[in-house]
Amino acid sequence: IALFNTFVLASQAHEKIDIFKPDTHSHAEFGEAKSVRYLLYDVNPGEGFNLRRDVFMRVANLVKLLNEDEPWVLVLPPWGRLYHWKSQDLNQIKVKWSTFFDLASIREHIPVIEFEDYLKVMGEEVVEEIYYLQRYKEGWTNGKWEEKMDIRECIDRVPYQKDENDKWRGWFFGYENVYAKKFACLSVQSEAGNMKSFLMKNTTSRSVMLDRAEQLIHGRSGQHSTKFWDARRSMVFAKHLRDIGDEFRKEYLDSTDENDETILSNWPEMKKNHGDAKGGPYLSVHLRRKDYLYAHKEQVPSLKYAAKQIKELLKKNKLKKVFIASDCDENDFETLKDGGVAIIDQWIAAHARHFVGTYVSTFSFRIQEEREILGFDPETTFNRLCSESEEECEQPSKWKIVY
Ligand code: GFB
């Protein structure tokens, strides 16, 4: 309650801004009222949507840890300027997280706020401090990983410049008037959670941004931990996108949650056993093309060889229909943002009786996680297409859900 009140007082906005459900967090634990602080982050501009989702999980679990001692709110970085979003006719910057995800579900994990709402709360288009995360110039000493972080000179050219009024200017998700008061480069070799003491002890500003947050690793909150899966489970796709996917499943793939045993419940209460989910009567394939055709040409099949494998899988699984998600050229969807189409593809692929993905694609990995959450038998999930040139076609590791 203390935290919630402090937030409301701190807010200079006239409208009510949702950050979290006050009743799901035990704010009474914070003895005296501490003012809310805001953590912002951004990722290397070249990274795609699904790697960004993974970085979100790392930062989210940092915020989770911070909230054990101080009230911190995570500011969700607006989506935009993604290398893979090619549709020219759509305005695809400053895209809110609620376009793609169900914020109420994320708020069951940590307090979050959209960037736009953060600006309203601050009452000024400002980020107080930015730390641009970078590696250590000298690399790993003795080739050994050790946890450390130090303010250092910037190694590479950074995308922030000081203007004539000593304000740091940069991309800030396309919000042109936003500036930062303070900027520094921070060399890090650290798991995300270990940023906690830096943020609590070395900074006092109301808002701190970590740019290039992909430098932080999962560490102890990795895929074998419940922390990883809690954050992952909270990233429920937005209902308007799930609905489109469900409609498509029903109409073309004879697939409904009732028949397929894939009914969702509120994620904190949803605990499935492997094999609980049956899946719709279709095979789903993630057939990654574009940059993968040259970046991973040894492991990515020709269309002909992909077709051969698909035919065999249909036969083996006694299925007649196949749903192929792909980034191959063609765009039938005119009204949806590219990110939205990709989510619908992932949603449908996640509900199939059997799934086969593409070598090391994070897009495929996120589908595999979705299937773990739904309760599929791992044998139907952790599969990938092989290329004709591979002698041994190693299948993906089975990263199973932990509760
Ligand atoms: O998601 P993502 O990081 O996965 O990047 P990878 C691939 C992007 O391409 C997705 C689109 O976010 C989508 O926008 N895309 C890929 C698809 N597959 C599909 C699909 O089946 N359907 C639809 N609708 N869209 C990484 C990239 O890609 O691979 C890095 O993030 C880099 O930039 C690396 O290129 C090599 O892990 O597949």
Coordinates of C-alpha atoms and ligand atoms in Angstrom, one line a residue:
I1 CA 0.0 0.0 0.0
A2 CA 2.9 2.3 0.9
L3 CA 4.4 1.8 -2.5
F4 CA 1.1 2.4 -4.3
N5 CA 0.4 5.6 -2.5
T6 CA 3.9 6.9 -3.2
F7 CA 3.4 6.2 -6.8
V8 CA 0.2 8.0 -7.0
L9 CA 1.6 11.0 -5.2
A10 CA 4.6 11.0 -7.5
S11 CA 2.5 10.8 -10.5
Q12 CA 2.0 14.2 -12.2
A13 CA -0.4 12.7 -14.7
H14 CA -4.0 13.4 -14.5
E15 CA -5.2 10.1 -15.8
K16 CA -4.8 6.9 -13.9
I17 CA -1.9 4.8 -15.2
D18 CA -1.8 1.1 -14.5
I19 CA 1.5 -0.2 -13.3
F20 CA 0.5 -3.3 -11.4
K21 CA -2.5 -4.8 -9.6
P22 CA -2.0 -3.5 -6.0
D23 CA -3.6 -6.5 -4.5
T24 CA -1.2 -9.0 -6.1
H25 CA 1.9 -7.6 -4.5
S26 CA 2.7 -7.4 -0.9
H27 CA 3.8 -3.8 -0.7
A28 CA 3.3 -3.8 3.0
E29 CA 6.6 -5.5 3.2
F30 CA 8.5 -2.3 2.4
G31 CA 8.7 -0.9 6.0
E32 CA 8.9 2.8 5.3
A33 CA 7.7 4.3 2.1
K34 CA 10.4 4.6 -0.5
S35 CA 9.8 6.4 -3.7
V36 CA 9.3 4.5 -6.8
R37 CA 12.2 4.3 -9.2
Y38 CA 12.1 3.5 -12.9
L39 CA 14.3 1.1 -14.9
L40 CA 14.5 1.5 -18.6
Y41 CA 16.4 -0.5 -21.1
D42 CA 17.1 -1.0 -24.8
V43 CA 18.8 -3.6 -26.9
N44 CA 21.3 -3.6 -29.8
P45 CA 19.3 -2.2 -32.8
G46 CA 20.2 -5.2 -34.9
E47 CA 18.5 -7.8 -32.7
G48 CA 15.2 -9.3 -33.7
F49 CA 11.9 -9.6 -31.9
N50 CA 12.5 -12.9 -30.2
L51 CA 15.9 -12.2 -28.9
R52 CA 14.4 -9.0 -27.5
R53 CA 11.9 -11.1 -25.6
D54 CA 14.7 -13.1 -24.1
V55 CA 16.4 -9.8 -22.9
F56 CA 13.1 -8.7 -21.4
M57 CA 13.1 -11.8 -19.2
R58 CA 16.6 -11.0 -17.9
V59 CA 15.7 -7.4 -17.1
A60 CA 12.4 -8.4 -15.7
N61 CA 14.0 -10.8 -13.2
L62 CA 16.4 -8.0 -12.2
V63 CA 13.4 -5.8 -11.5
K64 CA 11.8 -8.7 -9.5
L65 CA 15.0 -8.9 -7.4
L66 CA 15.1 -5.1 -6.9
N67 CA 11.5 -5.2 -5.7
E68 CA 12.5 -7.4 -2.8
D69 CA 14.2 -4.2 -1.3
E70 CA 13.0 -1.2 -3.2
P71 CA 10.0 -0.3 -5.4
W72 CA 11.1 -0.3 -9.0
V73 CA 9.0 -0.2 -12.1
L74 CA 10.2 -1.6 -15.4
V75 CA 9.5 0.8 -18.3
L76 CA 8.7 -1.3 -21.4
P77 CA 10.8 -0.1 -24.4
P78 CA 8.5 0.7 -27.4
W79 CA 8.9 -1.6 -30.4
G80 CA 10.2 -0.1 -33.6
R81 CA 12.7 0.1 -36.4
L82 CA 13.1 -3.7 -36.3
Y83 CA 15.3 -4.9 -39.1
H84 CA 12.9 -7.7 -40.0
W85 CA 9.8 -5.5 -40.1
K86 CA 9.8 -4.7 -43.8
S87 CA 6.2 -3.5 -44.5
Q88 CA 6.7 0.1 -45.8
D89 CA 3.1 1.2 -45.6
L90 CA 2.8 0.7 -41.8
N91 CA 3.9 3.1 -39.2
Q92 CA 6.0 0.8 -37.1
I93 CA 7.7 2.9 -34.5
K94 CA 6.6 3.8 -30.9
V95 CA 4.6 0.5 -30.9
K96 CA 3.3 -0.2 -27.4
W97 CA 3.9 -3.5 -25.7
S98 CA 0.1 -3.9 -25.3
T99 CA 0.0 -4.3 -29.1
F100 CA 1.7 -7.7 -28.7
F101 CA 1.4 -8.8 -25.1
D102 CA -1.1 -9.0 -22.3
L103 CA 0.2 -6.5 -19.7
A104 CA -2.1 -7.7 -17.0
S105 CA -0.3 -11.0 -17.2
I106 CA 3.2 -9.4 -17.1
R107 CA 2.1 -7.4 -14.1
E108 CA 1.4 -10.7 -12.2
H109 CA 5.2 -11.0 -12.4
I110 CA 6.6 -7.5 -12.0
P111 CA 5.4 -3.8 -12.1
V112 CA 5.6 -2.5 -15.7
I113 CA 4.6 0.7 -17.4
E114 CA 4.5 1.7 -21.1
F115 CA 7.1 4.3 -22.1
E116 CA 4.4 6.8 -23.0
D117 CA 3.0 6.6 -19.5
Y118 CA 6.4 6.8 -17.9
L119 CA 6.8 10.2 -19.7
K120 CA 3.5 11.4 -18.3
V121 CA 4.5 10.3 -14.8
M122 CA 7.9 12.1 -15.0
G123 CA 6.1 15.2 -16.3
E124 CA 9.1 15.9 -18.5
E125 CA 10.6 14.0 -21.4
V126 CA 13.6 12.9 -19.5
V127 CA 15.7 9.9 -18.6
E128 CA 17.9 10.8 -15.7
E129 CA 20.8 8.4 -16.2
I130 CA 21.9 6.2 -19.0
Y131 CA 24.5 3.4 -18.7
Y132 CA 25.6 2.0 -22.0
L133 CA 26.7 -1.5 -21.4
Q134 CA 29.8 -2.7 -23.1
R135 CA 32.3 -5.5 -22.9
Y136 CA 35.8 -5.2 -21.2
K137 CA 38.3 -3.8 -23.7
E138 CA 40.9 -6.4 -22.5
G139 CA 38.4 -9.3 -22.9
W140 CA 38.2 -12.0 -20.3
T141 CA 41.3 -12.1 -18.0
N142 CA 42.9 -15.6 -18.2
G143 CA 40.1 -16.6 -20.4
K144 CA 38.0 -17.0 -17.2
W145 CA 34.5 -15.6 -16.7
E146 CA 34.3 -13.5 -13.5
E147 CA 31.4 -11.2 -12.5
K148 CA 32.4 -7.6 -12.6
M149 CA 31.3 -4.1 -13.7
D150 CA 33.2 -0.8 -14.0
I151 CA 32.5 2.6 -15.4
R152 CA 35.0 2.8 -18.3
E153 CA 35.7 4.9 -21.4
C154 CA 33.4 4.0 -24.2
I155 CA 34.9 1.4 -26.5
D156 CA 32.8 1.9 -29.6
R157 CA 31.1 4.9 -31.0
V158 CA 27.9 5.4 -28.9
P159 CA 24.6 6.5 -30.3
Y160 CA 24.2 9.4 -27.9
Q161 CA 25.6 12.9 -28.2
K162 CA 25.6 15.9 -25.9
D163 CA 23.8 19.0 -27.3
E164 CA 24.7 22.6 -26.7
N165 CA 22.6 22.6 -23.5
D166 CA 24.4 19.6 -22.0
K167 CA 21.5 17.3 -22.8
W168 CA 22.3 13.8 -24.1
R169 CA 20.3 13.1 -27.3
G170 CA 19.8 9.7 -28.8
W171 CA 17.2 7.4 -30.4
F172 CA 14.9 7.0 -27.4
F173 CA 12.5 4.8 -29.4
G174 CA 11.7 7.6 -31.8
Y175 CA 10.6 10.1 -29.2
E176 CA 12.5 13.1 -30.5
N177 CA 12.3 15.4 -27.5
V178 CA 13.5 13.0 -24.9
Y179 CA 16.9 13.6 -23.4
A180 CA 19.1 12.2 -20.7
K181 CA 20.9 14.2 -18.0
K182 CA 23.8 11.9 -17.5
F183 CA 25.5 9.3 -19.6
A184 CA 28.3 6.8 -19.0
C185 CA 29.7 3.6 -20.5
L186 CA 29.7 0.7 -18.1
S187 CA 31.8 -2.4 -18.8
V188 CA 30.0 -5.4 -17.6
Q189 CA 30.6 -9.1 -17.3
S190 CA 27.5 -9.9 -15.2
E191 CA 24.3 -11.8 -14.9
A192 CA 21.3 -9.4 -14.9
G193 CA 20.5 -10.0 -11.2
N194 CA 23.9 -8.7 -10.1
M195 CA 23.1 -5.2 -11.4
K196 CA 20.9 -4.9 -8.4
S197 CA 23.5 -3.6 -6.0
F198 CA 24.9 -1.2 -8.7
L199 CA 21.4 0.3 -9.2
M200 CA 20.7 0.5 -5.5
K201 CA 24.1 1.8 -4.3
N202 CA 25.8 3.6 -7.2
T203 CA 22.7 5.4 -8.6
T204 CA 20.2 7.6 -6.9
S205 CA 18.2 9.0 -9.8
R206 CA 14.5 8.4 -10.2
S207 CA 15.1 6.8 -13.6
V208 CA 18.0 4.8 -14.9
M209 CA 18.3 3.3 -18.4
L210 CA 20.5 0.4 -19.3
D211 CA 21.2 0.4 -23.0
R212 CA 22.6 -2.7 -24.8
A213 CA 21.0 -4.8 -22.0
E214 CA 21.7 -7.9 -24.1
Q215 CA 25.2 -7.7 -22.5
L216 CA 23.7 -9.0 -19.3
I217 CA 23.3 -12.8 -19.1
H218 CA 20.6 -14.9 -17.4
G219 CA 23.1 -16.6 -15.1
R220 CA 21.3 -18.2 -12.2
S221 CA 17.9 -17.1 -13.7
G222 CA 18.6 -19.3 -16.8
Q223 CA 16.4 -21.8 -18.5
H224 CA 16.8 -24.4 -15.7
S225 CA 15.3 -22.1 -13.1
T226 CA 11.7 -21.3 -12.1
K227 CA 12.6 -17.6 -12.4
F228 CA 13.2 -17.9 -16.1
W229 CA 9.9 -19.8 -16.6
D230 CA 7.9 -17.4 -14.4
A231 CA 9.1 -14.5 -16.5
R232 CA 8.5 -16.4 -19.7
R233 CA 5.0 -17.5 -18.6
S234 CA 4.0 -14.0 -17.8
M235 CA 4.7 -13.0 -21.4
V236 CA 1.2 -14.0 -22.6
F237 CA 0.4 -12.8 -26.1
A238 CA -2.2 -10.1 -26.4
K239 CA -5.8 -11.4 -26.6
H240 CA -6.6 -9.7 -29.9
L241 CA -3.8 -11.7 -31.6
R242 CA -4.5 -15.0 -29.9
D243 CA -8.2 -14.6 -31.1
I244 CA -7.1 -14.2 -34.7
G245 CA -4.9 -17.3 -34.4
D246 CA -7.7 -19.3 -32.7
E247 CA -10.1 -18.3 -35.4
F248 CA -7.7 -19.5 -38.1
R249 CA -7.1 -22.8 -36.2
K250 CA -10.9 -23.4 -36.0
E251 CA -11.7 -22.5 -39.6
Y252 CA -8.8 -24.2 -41.4
L253 CA -7.2 -26.7 -39.1
D254 CA -10.1 -28.2 -37.1
S255 CA -8.4 -27.1 -34.0
T256 CA -10.1 -25.8 -30.8
D257 CA -8.7 -25.6 -27.3
E258 CA -11.5 -28.0 -26.0
N259 CA -10.6 -30.7 -28.5
D260 CA -6.9 -30.2 -28.3
E261 CA -6.7 -29.8 -24.5
T262 CA -4.9 -26.5 -24.7
I263 CA -7.2 -24.4 -22.5
L264 CA -5.3 -21.5 -20.9
S265 CA -5.8 -20.3 -17.4
N266 CA -4.2 -17.4 -15.5
W267 CA -0.5 -18.3 -15.8
P268 CA 0.4 -18.3 -12.1
E269 CA -2.2 -21.1 -11.6
M270 CA -1.4 -22.9 -14.8
K271 CA 0.7 -26.0 -14.2
K272 CA 0.7 -28.6 -16.9
N273 CA 2.3 -32.0 -17.2
H274 CA 4.1 -33.1 -20.3
G275 CA 1.6 -34.9 -22.5
D276 CA -1.5 -33.0 -21.1
A277 CA -1.8 -31.1 -24.4
K278 CA -2.9 -33.1 -27.4
G279 CA -2.7 -30.3 -30.0
G280 CA -4.7 -29.8 -33.2
P281 CA -4.7 -32.4 -36.0
Y282 CA -1.9 -30.7 -38.0
L283 CA 1.8 -30.6 -38.3
S284 CA 3.4 -27.2 -37.8
V285 CA 6.7 -26.1 -39.3
H286 CA 8.8 -23.0 -38.8
L287 CA 10.6 -22.6 -42.1
R288 CA 13.1 -19.7 -41.6
R289 CA 14.4 -18.2 -44.8
K290 CA 15.8 -14.7 -45.6
D291 CA 19.1 -14.1 -43.8
Y292 CA 19.3 -17.8 -42.6
L293 CA 19.7 -18.9 -46.2
Y294 CA 23.2 -17.5 -46.1
A295 CA 23.9 -17.1 -42.3
H296 CA 23.2 -20.8 -41.7
K297 CA 23.3 -22.3 -45.2
E298 CA 24.8 -25.6 -43.9
Q299 CA 21.8 -26.3 -41.7
V300 CA 18.9 -24.8 -43.6
P301 CA 17.2 -27.0 -46.2
S302 CA 16.3 -26.2 -49.7
L303 CA 12.6 -25.9 -50.3
K304 CA 12.6 -29.3 -52.0
Y305 CA 14.3 -31.0 -49.1
A306 CA 12.0 -29.3 -46.6
A307 CA 9.0 -30.6 -48.5
K308 CA 10.4 -34.1 -48.4
Q309 CA 10.8 -33.9 -44.6
I310 CA 7.3 -32.4 -44.2
K311 CA 5.8 -35.2 -46.2
E312 CA 7.5 -37.8 -44.1
L313 CA 6.5 -36.2 -40.9
L314 CA 2.9 -36.0 -42.0
K315 CA 2.9 -39.7 -42.7
K316 CA 4.7 -40.6 -39.5
N317 CA 2.3 -38.6 -37.4
K318 CA -0.8 -39.7 -39.4
L319 CA -1.7 -36.1 -40.1
K320 CA -3.1 -34.6 -43.3
K321 CA -2.7 -30.9 -42.8
V322 CA 0.4 -28.8 -42.4
F323 CA 0.7 -25.2 -41.1
I324 CA 3.9 -23.5 -42.3
A325 CA 5.1 -20.3 -40.6
S326 CA 7.7 -18.6 -42.7
D327 CA 9.4 -15.3 -43.3
C328 CA 9.6 -16.1 -47.0
D329 CA 8.5 -13.2 -49.2
E330 CA 4.9 -12.4 -49.5
N331 CA 2.7 -10.4 -47.4
D332 CA -1.0 -11.0 -47.4
F333 CA -1.8 -9.3 -44.2
E334 CA -2.2 -5.7 -44.8
T335 CA -3.7 -4.3 -41.7
L336 CA -1.6 -6.1 -39.1
K337 CA 1.8 -5.0 -38.0
D338 CA 4.6 -7.4 -39.0
G339 CA 5.2 -8.2 -35.3
G340 CA 1.5 -9.1 -35.0
V341 CA 1.6 -11.5 -38.0
A342 CA 4.6 -13.2 -36.5
I343 CA 2.9 -13.7 -33.2
I344 CA -0.2 -15.3 -34.8
D345 CA 2.2 -17.6 -36.7
Q346 CA 3.8 -18.6 -33.5
W347 CA 0.5 -19.1 -31.7
I348 CA -0.8 -21.4 -34.4
A349 CA 2.4 -23.3 -34.6
A350 CA 2.4 -23.8 -30.9
H351 CA -1.0 -25.6 -31.0
A352 CA -0.1 -28.3 -33.5
R353 CA 0.1 -32.0 -32.6
H354 CA 3.7 -32.0 -33.8
F355 CA 6.2 -29.1 -34.4
V356 CA 9.4 -28.9 -36.4
G357 CA 11.5 -25.7 -36.4
T358 CA 14.6 -24.2 -37.9
Y359 CA 18.2 -24.5 -36.6
V360 CA 19.1 -22.0 -33.8
S361 CA 16.2 -19.6 -34.6
T362 CA 15.0 -17.8 -31.6
F363 CA 11.6 -17.6 -33.3
S364 CA 11.5 -21.4 -33.2
F365 CA 12.8 -21.4 -29.6
R366 CA 9.9 -19.2 -28.4
I367 CA 7.4 -21.6 -30.1
Q368 CA 9.0 -24.5 -28.2
E369 CA 8.7 -22.6 -24.9
E370 CA 5.0 -21.9 -25.7
R371 CA 4.5 -25.6 -26.2
E372 CA 6.2 -26.4 -22.9
I373 CA 3.8 -24.0 -21.2
L374 CA 0.8 -25.6 -22.9
G375 CA 2.0 -29.1 -21.8
F376 CA 3.0 -30.9 -24.9
D377 CA 5.1 -34.0 -24.9
P378 CA 8.7 -32.7 -25.6
E379 CA 9.1 -35.3 -28.4
T380 CA 6.5 -33.4 -30.3
T381 CA 8.3 -30.0 -29.7
F382 CA 12.1 -30.1 -29.8
N383 CA 12.6 -30.9 -33.5
R384 CA 14.1 -29.1 -36.4
L385 CA 14.4 -29.4 -40.2
C386 CA 17.7 -30.8 -41.5
S387 CA 19.5 -29.7 -44.6
E388 CA 20.5 -32.2 -47.2
S389 CA 24.2 -31.4 -46.6
E390 CA 24.2 -32.5 -42.9
E391 CA 25.6 -35.8 -42.1
E392 CA 24.4 -35.7 -38.5
C393 CA 21.4 -33.5 -37.9
E394 CA 21.6 -32.7 -34.3
Q395 CA 18.2 -32.0 -32.8
P396 CA 17.5 -29.0 -30.5
S397 CA 18.2 -29.4 -26.7
K398 CA 15.1 -30.1 -24.7
W399 CA 14.7 -27.0 -22.5
K400 CA 11.9 -28.3 -20.3
I401 CA 9.6 -26.1 -18.2
V402 CA 10.2 -25.9 -14.4
Y403 CA 7.6 -24.6 -11.9
Ligands
GFB1 O1 12.5 -13.3 -34.2 P1 13.9 -13.4 -34.6 O2 14.9 -12.7 -33.8 O3 14.2 -14.9 -34.8 O4 14.0 -12.7 -36.0 P2 15.5 -15.6 -35.4 C1 13.2 -13.2 -37.1 C2 12.1 -12.2 -37.5 O5 11.8 -12.5 -38.8 C3 10.9 -12.4 -36.6 C4 10.4 -12.6 -38.9 O6 10.8 -11.6 -35.5 C5 9.8 -12.1 -37.6 O7 9.6 -10.7 -37.8 N1 10.0 -14.1 -39.0 C6 10.8 -15.1 -38.9 C7 8.8 -14.5 -39.3 N2 10.1 -16.3 -39.1 C8 8.8 -15.9 -39.3 C9 7.6 -16.6 -39.6 O8 7.6 -17.8 -39.6 N3 6.5 -15.9 -39.7 C10 6.5 -14.5 -39.7 N4 5.4 -13.9 -39.8 N5 7.6 -13.8 -39.4 C11 17.6 -13.9 -35.6 C12 17.6 -12.4 -35.8 O9 16.4 -14.4 -36.1 O10 18.6 -14.5 -36.4 C13 18.9 -11.7 -35.8 O11 16.9 -11.9 -34.6 C14 19.8 -12.4 -36.7 O12 18.7 -10.4 -36.3 C15 19.9 -13.9 -36.4 O13 19.4 -12.3 -38.1 C16 20.9 -14.7 -37.3 O14 16.4 -16.1 -34.3 O15 15.0 -16.5 -36.4

